[in-house]
Tab-separated table of C-alpha atoms and ligand atoms in Angstrom:
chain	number	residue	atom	x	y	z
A	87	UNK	CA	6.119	-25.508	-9.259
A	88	UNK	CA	5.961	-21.885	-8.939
A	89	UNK	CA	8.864	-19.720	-7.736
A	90	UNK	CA	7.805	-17.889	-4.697
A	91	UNK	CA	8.225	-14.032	-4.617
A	92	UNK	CA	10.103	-13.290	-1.336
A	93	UNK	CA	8.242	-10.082	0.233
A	94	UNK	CA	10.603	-10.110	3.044
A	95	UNK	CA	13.805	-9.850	0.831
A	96	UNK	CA	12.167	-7.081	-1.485
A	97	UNK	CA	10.670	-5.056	1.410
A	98	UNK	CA	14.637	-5.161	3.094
A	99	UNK	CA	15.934	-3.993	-0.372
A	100	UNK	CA	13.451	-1.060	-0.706
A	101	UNK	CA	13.890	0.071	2.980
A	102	UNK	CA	18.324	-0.143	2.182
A	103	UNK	CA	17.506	2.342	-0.449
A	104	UNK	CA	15.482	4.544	0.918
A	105	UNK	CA	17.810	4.445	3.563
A	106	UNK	CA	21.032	4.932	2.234
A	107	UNK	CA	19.232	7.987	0.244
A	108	UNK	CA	18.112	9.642	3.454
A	109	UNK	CA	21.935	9.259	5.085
A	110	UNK	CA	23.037	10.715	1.748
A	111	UNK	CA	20.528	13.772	1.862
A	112	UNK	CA	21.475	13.506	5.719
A	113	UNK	CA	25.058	14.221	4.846
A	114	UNK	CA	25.096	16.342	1.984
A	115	UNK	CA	22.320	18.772	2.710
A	116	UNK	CA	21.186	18.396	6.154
A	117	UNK	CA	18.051	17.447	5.562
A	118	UNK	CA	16.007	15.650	8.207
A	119	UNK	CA	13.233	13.676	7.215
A	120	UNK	CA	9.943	13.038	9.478
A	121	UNK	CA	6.289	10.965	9.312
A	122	UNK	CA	3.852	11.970	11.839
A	123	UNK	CA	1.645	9.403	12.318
A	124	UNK	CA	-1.773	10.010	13.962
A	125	UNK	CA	-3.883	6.959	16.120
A	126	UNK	CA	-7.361	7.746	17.273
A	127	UNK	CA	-8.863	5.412	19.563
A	128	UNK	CA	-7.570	2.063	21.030
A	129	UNK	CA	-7.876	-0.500	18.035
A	130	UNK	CA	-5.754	-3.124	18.700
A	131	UNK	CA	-4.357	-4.208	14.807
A	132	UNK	CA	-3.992	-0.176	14.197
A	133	UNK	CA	-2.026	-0.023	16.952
A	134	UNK	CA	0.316	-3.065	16.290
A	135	UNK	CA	0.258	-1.297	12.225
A	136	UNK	CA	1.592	1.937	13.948
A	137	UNK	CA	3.860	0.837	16.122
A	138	UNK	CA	5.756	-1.036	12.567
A	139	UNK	CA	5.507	1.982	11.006
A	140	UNK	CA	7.381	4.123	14.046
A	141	UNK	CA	9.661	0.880	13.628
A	142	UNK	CA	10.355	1.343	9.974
A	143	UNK	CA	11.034	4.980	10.415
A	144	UNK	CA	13.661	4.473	12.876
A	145	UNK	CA	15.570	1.579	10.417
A	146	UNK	CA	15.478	4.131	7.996
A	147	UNK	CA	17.278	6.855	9.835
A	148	UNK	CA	13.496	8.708	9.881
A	149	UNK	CA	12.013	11.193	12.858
A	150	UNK	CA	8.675	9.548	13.736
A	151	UNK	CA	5.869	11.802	15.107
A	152	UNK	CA	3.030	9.728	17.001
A	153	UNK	CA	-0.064	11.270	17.817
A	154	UNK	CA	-2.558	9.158	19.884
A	155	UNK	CA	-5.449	10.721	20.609
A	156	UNK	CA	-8.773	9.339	22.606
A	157	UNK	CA	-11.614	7.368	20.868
A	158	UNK	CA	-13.647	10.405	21.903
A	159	UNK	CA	-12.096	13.206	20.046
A	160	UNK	CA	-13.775	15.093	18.147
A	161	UNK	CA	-13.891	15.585	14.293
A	162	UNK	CA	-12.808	19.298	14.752
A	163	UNK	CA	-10.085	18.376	17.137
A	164	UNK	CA	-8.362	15.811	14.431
A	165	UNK	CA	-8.823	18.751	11.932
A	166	UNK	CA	-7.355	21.152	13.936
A	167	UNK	CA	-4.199	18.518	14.084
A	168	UNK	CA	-3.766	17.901	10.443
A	169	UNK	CA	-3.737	21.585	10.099
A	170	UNK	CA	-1.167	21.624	12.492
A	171	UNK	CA	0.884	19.007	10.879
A	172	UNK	CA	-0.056	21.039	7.360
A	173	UNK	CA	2.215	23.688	8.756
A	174	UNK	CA	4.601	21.958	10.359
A	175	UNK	CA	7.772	21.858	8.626
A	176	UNK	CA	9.453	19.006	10.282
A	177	UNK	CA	6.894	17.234	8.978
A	178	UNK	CA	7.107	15.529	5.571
A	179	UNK	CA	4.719	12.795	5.644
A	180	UNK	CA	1.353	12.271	7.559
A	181	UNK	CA	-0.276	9.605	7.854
A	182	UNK	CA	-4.103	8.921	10.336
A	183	UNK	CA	-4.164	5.980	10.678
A	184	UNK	CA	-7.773	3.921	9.548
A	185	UNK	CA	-10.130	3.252	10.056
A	186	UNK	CA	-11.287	5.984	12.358
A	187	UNK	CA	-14.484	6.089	14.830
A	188	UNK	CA	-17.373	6.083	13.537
A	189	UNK	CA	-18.462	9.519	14.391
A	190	UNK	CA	-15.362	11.624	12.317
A	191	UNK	CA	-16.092	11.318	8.589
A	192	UNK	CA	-12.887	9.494	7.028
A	193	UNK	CA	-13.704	11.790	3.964
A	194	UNK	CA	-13.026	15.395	5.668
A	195	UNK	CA	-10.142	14.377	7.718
A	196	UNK	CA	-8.453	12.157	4.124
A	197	UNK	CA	-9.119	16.153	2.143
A	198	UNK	CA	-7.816	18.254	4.999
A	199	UNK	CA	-4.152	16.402	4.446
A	200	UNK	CA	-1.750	18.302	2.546
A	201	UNK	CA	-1.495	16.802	-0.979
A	202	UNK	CA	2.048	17.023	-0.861
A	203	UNK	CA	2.368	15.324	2.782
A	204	UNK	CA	-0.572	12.951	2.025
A	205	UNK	CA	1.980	9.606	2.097
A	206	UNK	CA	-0.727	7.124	1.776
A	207	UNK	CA	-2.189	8.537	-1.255
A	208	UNK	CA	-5.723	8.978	-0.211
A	209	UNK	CA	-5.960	12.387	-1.598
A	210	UNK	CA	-8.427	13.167	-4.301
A	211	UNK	CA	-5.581	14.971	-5.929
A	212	UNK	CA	-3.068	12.431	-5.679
A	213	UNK	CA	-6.326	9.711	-6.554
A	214	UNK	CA	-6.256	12.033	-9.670
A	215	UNK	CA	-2.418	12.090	-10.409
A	216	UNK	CA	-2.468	8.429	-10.801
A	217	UNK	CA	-5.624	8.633	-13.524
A	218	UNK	CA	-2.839	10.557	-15.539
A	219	UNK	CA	-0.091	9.297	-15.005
A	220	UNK	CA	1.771	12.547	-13.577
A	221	UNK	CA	2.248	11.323	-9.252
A	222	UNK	CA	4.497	11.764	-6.732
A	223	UNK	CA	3.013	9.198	-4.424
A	224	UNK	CA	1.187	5.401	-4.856
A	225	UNK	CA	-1.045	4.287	-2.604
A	226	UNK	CA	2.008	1.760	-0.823
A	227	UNK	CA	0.205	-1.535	-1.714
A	228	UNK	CA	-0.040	-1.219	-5.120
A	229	UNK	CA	3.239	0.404	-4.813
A	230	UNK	CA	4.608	-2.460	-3.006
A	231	UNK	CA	2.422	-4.993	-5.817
A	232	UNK	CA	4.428	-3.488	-8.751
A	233	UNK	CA	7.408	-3.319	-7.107
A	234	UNK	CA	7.062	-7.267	-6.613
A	235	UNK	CA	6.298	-7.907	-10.647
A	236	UNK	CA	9.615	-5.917	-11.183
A	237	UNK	CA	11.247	-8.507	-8.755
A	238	UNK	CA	10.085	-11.220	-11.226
A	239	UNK	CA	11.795	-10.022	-14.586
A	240	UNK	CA	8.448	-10.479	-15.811
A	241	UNK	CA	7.359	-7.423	-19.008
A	242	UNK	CA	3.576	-6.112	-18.041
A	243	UNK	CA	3.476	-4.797	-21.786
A	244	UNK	CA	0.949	-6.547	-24.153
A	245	UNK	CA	0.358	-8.948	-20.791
A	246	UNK	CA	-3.138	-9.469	-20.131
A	247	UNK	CA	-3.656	-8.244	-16.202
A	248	UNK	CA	-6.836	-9.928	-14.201
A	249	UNK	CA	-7.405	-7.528	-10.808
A	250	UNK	CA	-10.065	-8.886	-8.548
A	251	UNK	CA	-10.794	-6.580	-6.204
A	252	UNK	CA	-12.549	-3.024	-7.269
A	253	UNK	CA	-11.571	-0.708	-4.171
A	254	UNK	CA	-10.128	2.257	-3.979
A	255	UNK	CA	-6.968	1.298	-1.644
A	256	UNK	CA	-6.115	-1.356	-4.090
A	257	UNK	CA	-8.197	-2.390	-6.668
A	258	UNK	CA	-8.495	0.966	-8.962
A	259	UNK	CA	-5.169	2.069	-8.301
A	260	UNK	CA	-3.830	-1.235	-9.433
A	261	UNK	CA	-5.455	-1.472	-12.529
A	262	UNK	CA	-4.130	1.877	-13.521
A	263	UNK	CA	-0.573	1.000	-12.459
A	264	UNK	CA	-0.728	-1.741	-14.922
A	265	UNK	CA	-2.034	-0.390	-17.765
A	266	UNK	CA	0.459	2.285	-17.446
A	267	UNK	CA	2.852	-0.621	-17.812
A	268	UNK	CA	1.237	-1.197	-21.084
A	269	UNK	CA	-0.420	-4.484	-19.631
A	270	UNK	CA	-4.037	-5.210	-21.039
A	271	UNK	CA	-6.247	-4.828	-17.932
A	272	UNK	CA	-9.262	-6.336	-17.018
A	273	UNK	CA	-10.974	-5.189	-13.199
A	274	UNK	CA	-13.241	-7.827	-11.618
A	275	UNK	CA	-15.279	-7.643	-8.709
A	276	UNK	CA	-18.060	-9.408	-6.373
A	277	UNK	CA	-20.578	-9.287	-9.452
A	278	UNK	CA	-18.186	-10.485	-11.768
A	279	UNK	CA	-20.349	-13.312	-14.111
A	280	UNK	CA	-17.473	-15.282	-15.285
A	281	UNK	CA	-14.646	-15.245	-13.020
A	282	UNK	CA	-12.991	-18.410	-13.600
A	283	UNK	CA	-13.064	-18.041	-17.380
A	284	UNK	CA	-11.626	-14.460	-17.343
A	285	UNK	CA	-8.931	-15.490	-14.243
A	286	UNK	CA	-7.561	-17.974	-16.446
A	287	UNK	CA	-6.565	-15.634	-19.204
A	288	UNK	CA	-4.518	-14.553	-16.791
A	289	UNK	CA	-0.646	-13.331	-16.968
A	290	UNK	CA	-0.416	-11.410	-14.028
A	291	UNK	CA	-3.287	-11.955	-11.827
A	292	UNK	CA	-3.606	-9.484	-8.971
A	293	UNK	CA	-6.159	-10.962	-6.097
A	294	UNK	CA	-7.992	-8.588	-3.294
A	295	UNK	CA	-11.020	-9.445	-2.184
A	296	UNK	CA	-10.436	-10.588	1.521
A	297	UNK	CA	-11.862	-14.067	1.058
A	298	UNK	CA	-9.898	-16.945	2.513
A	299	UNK	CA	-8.431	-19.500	-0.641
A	300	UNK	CA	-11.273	-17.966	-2.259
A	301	UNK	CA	-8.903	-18.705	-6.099
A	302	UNK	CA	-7.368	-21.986	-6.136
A	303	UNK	CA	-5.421	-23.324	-8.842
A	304	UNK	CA	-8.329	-24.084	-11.483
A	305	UNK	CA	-7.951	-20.512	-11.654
A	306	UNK	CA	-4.780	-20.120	-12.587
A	307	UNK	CA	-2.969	-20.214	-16.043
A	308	UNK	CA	-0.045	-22.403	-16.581
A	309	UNK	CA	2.708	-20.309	-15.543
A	310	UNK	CA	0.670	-16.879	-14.273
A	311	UNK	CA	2.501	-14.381	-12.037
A	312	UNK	CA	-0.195	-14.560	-9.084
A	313	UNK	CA	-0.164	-11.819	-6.055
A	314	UNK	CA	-2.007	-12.425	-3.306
A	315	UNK	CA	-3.113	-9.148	-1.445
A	316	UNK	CA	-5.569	-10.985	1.124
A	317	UNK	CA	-4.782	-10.921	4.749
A	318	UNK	CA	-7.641	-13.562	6.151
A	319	UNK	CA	-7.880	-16.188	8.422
A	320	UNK	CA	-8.451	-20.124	7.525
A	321	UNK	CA	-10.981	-22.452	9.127
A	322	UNK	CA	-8.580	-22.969	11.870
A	323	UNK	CA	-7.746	-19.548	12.943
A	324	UNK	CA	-4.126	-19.451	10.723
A	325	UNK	CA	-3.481	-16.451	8.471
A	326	UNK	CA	-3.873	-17.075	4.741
A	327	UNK	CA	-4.207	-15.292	1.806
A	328	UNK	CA	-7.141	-15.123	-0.528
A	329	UNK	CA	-5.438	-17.715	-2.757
A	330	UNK	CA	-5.099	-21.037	-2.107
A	331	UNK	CA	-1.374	-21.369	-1.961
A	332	UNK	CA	-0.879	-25.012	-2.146
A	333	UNK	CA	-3.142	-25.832	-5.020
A	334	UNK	CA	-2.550	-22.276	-7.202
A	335	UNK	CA	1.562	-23.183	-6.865
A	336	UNK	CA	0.981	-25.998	-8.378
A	337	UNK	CA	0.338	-23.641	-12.013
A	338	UNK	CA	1.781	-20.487	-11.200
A	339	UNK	CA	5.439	-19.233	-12.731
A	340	UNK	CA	5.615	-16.894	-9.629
A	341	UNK	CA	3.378	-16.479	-6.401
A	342	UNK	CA	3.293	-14.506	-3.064
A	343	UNK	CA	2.994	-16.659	-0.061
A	344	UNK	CA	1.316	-14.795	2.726
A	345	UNK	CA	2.248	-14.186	5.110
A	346	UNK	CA	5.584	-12.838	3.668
A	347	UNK	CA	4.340	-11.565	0.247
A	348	UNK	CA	2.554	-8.191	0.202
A	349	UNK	CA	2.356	-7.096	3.661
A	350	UNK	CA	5.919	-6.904	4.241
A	351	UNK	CA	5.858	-4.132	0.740
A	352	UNK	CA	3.581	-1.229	2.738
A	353	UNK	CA	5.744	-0.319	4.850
A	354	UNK	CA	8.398	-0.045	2.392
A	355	UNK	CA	6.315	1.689	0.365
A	356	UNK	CA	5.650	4.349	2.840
A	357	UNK	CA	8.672	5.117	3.613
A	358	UNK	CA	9.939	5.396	0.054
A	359	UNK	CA	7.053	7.842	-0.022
A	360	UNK	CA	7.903	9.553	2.825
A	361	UNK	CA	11.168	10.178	0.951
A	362	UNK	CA	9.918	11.452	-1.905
A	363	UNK	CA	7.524	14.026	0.049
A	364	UNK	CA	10.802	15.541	2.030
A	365	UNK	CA	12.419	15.528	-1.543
A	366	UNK	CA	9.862	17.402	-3.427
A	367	UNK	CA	9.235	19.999	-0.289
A	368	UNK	CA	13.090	20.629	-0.179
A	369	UNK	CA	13.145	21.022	-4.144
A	370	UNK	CA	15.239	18.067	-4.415
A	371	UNK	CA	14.756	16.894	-7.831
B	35	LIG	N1	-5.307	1.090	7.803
B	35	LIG	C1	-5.031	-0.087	7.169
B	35	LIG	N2	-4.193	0.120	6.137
B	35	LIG	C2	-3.930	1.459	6.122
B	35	LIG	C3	-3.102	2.272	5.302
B	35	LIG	O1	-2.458	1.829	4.342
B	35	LIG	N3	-3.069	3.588	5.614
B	35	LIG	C4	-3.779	4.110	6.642
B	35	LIG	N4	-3.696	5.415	6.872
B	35	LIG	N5	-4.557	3.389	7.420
B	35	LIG	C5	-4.616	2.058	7.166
């Protein structure tokens, strides 16, 4: 039987650190840290996602920003903010929240951020950092993913590393993050031939592709580290991940239950980032 990873208790370590940091920078230089955080529209999961994130700013001794603006602004108008936010200097993170309506191109607004505010990592620059190695900020779920592995004990070096999941949130990122750990990684996707076969040389098996128990355990090595990044529904409306929990614990050495694996790591994640962009602005370190 696997050990489960406990999400819950790593997330709750990450946001003690980060928040003992910010009282310390609080203290000792004055510093104020703050995340704006921009809604457009009325989505009803991007709103529950922004509300934890106002929440998670406020455990961690954070100024929170919200912009909410109405499904019908324009493209120029949520330009115009960014650039606003660009300048502002209480502000050390931003984050707009996706997706956006159809009519603004994701693209323009994700370029007009700031590299250096740009918390969620979207940034072609800070895409590029993480190609060589030299970044300030992770996207937070692969963030959130390696931070997880570290909880296990488990080395990445010489490991071979199975991502499914090719996207750019996740996916890419991921693979990188592990082969900078010296693992030995292999990317897999929707037109992947031989999934199975390739899964099960599996160490560390990474799985986002946002299909319900889509990998059950005659996918999984004896003993694997498996993360689950799905967030899906099962045939009777419960949330589920896109392994198969019951069968893949049966093999694993380590697995993320969700919910309580991955999700509860974003957060975290963005508000260790959020840290580090009010750092680096106030030439701290
Ligand atoms: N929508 C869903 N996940 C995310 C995220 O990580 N960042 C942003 N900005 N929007 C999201």
């Amino acid at each position: 039987m696997a050990q489960i990873i406990d999400g819950k208790a790593v997330s709750a370590a990450v946001k003690d650190e980060v928040a003992a940091e910010a009282a310390r920078l609080r203290e000792e230089r004055g510093l104020k840290i703050g995340l704006a955080v921009v809604i457009v529209g009325n989505d009803q999961a991007s709103r529950v996602y922004v509300n934890n994130k106002k929440k998670a700013c406020e455990a961690v001794g954070f100024q929170s920003y919200e912009y909410a603006m109405d499904e019908d602004t324009t493209q120029e108008q949520l330009l115009d903010l960014v650039n606003v936010l660009n300048r502002d200097d209480r502000v050390n993170g931003i984050l707009v929240q996706l997706p956006l309506p159809g009519h603004i191109d994701e693209k323009a607004i994700i370029n007009a951020i700031s590299p250096e505010k740009d918390v969620d990592a979207f940034h072609p620059e800070n895409v590029g950092r993480i190609m060589i190695g030299e970044y300030s900020f992770l996207p937070c779920t692969p963030a959130g993913v390696m931070r997880l592995i570290a909880s296990t004990g488990v080395d990445i070096t010489g490991k071979q590393c199975v991502v499914i999941g090719r996207s750019n949130i996740v996916g890419k990122p991921m693979a990188m993050l592990l082969l900078q750990k010296n693992g030995t990684v292999t990317i897999c996707h929707s037109r992947t031939q031989n999934l199975k076969e390739l899964c099960l040389t599996a160490d560390i098996l990474v799985v986002a592709i946002g299909r319900a128990k889509f990998i059950d355990g005659s996918y999984i090595k004896e003993g694997a580290v498996v993360i689950d990044v799905g967030m899906d529904r099962d045939e009777n409306g419960k949330l589920c991940g896109d392994v198969d929990f019951e069968s893949a614990e049966k093999k694993a050495g380590y697995i993320t239950p969700v919910p309580g694996g991955v999700g509860p790591m974003t957060i975290a994640m963005l508000m260790q980032n959020t840290l580090t962009a009010a750092k680096q602005q106030a030439g701290i370190e």
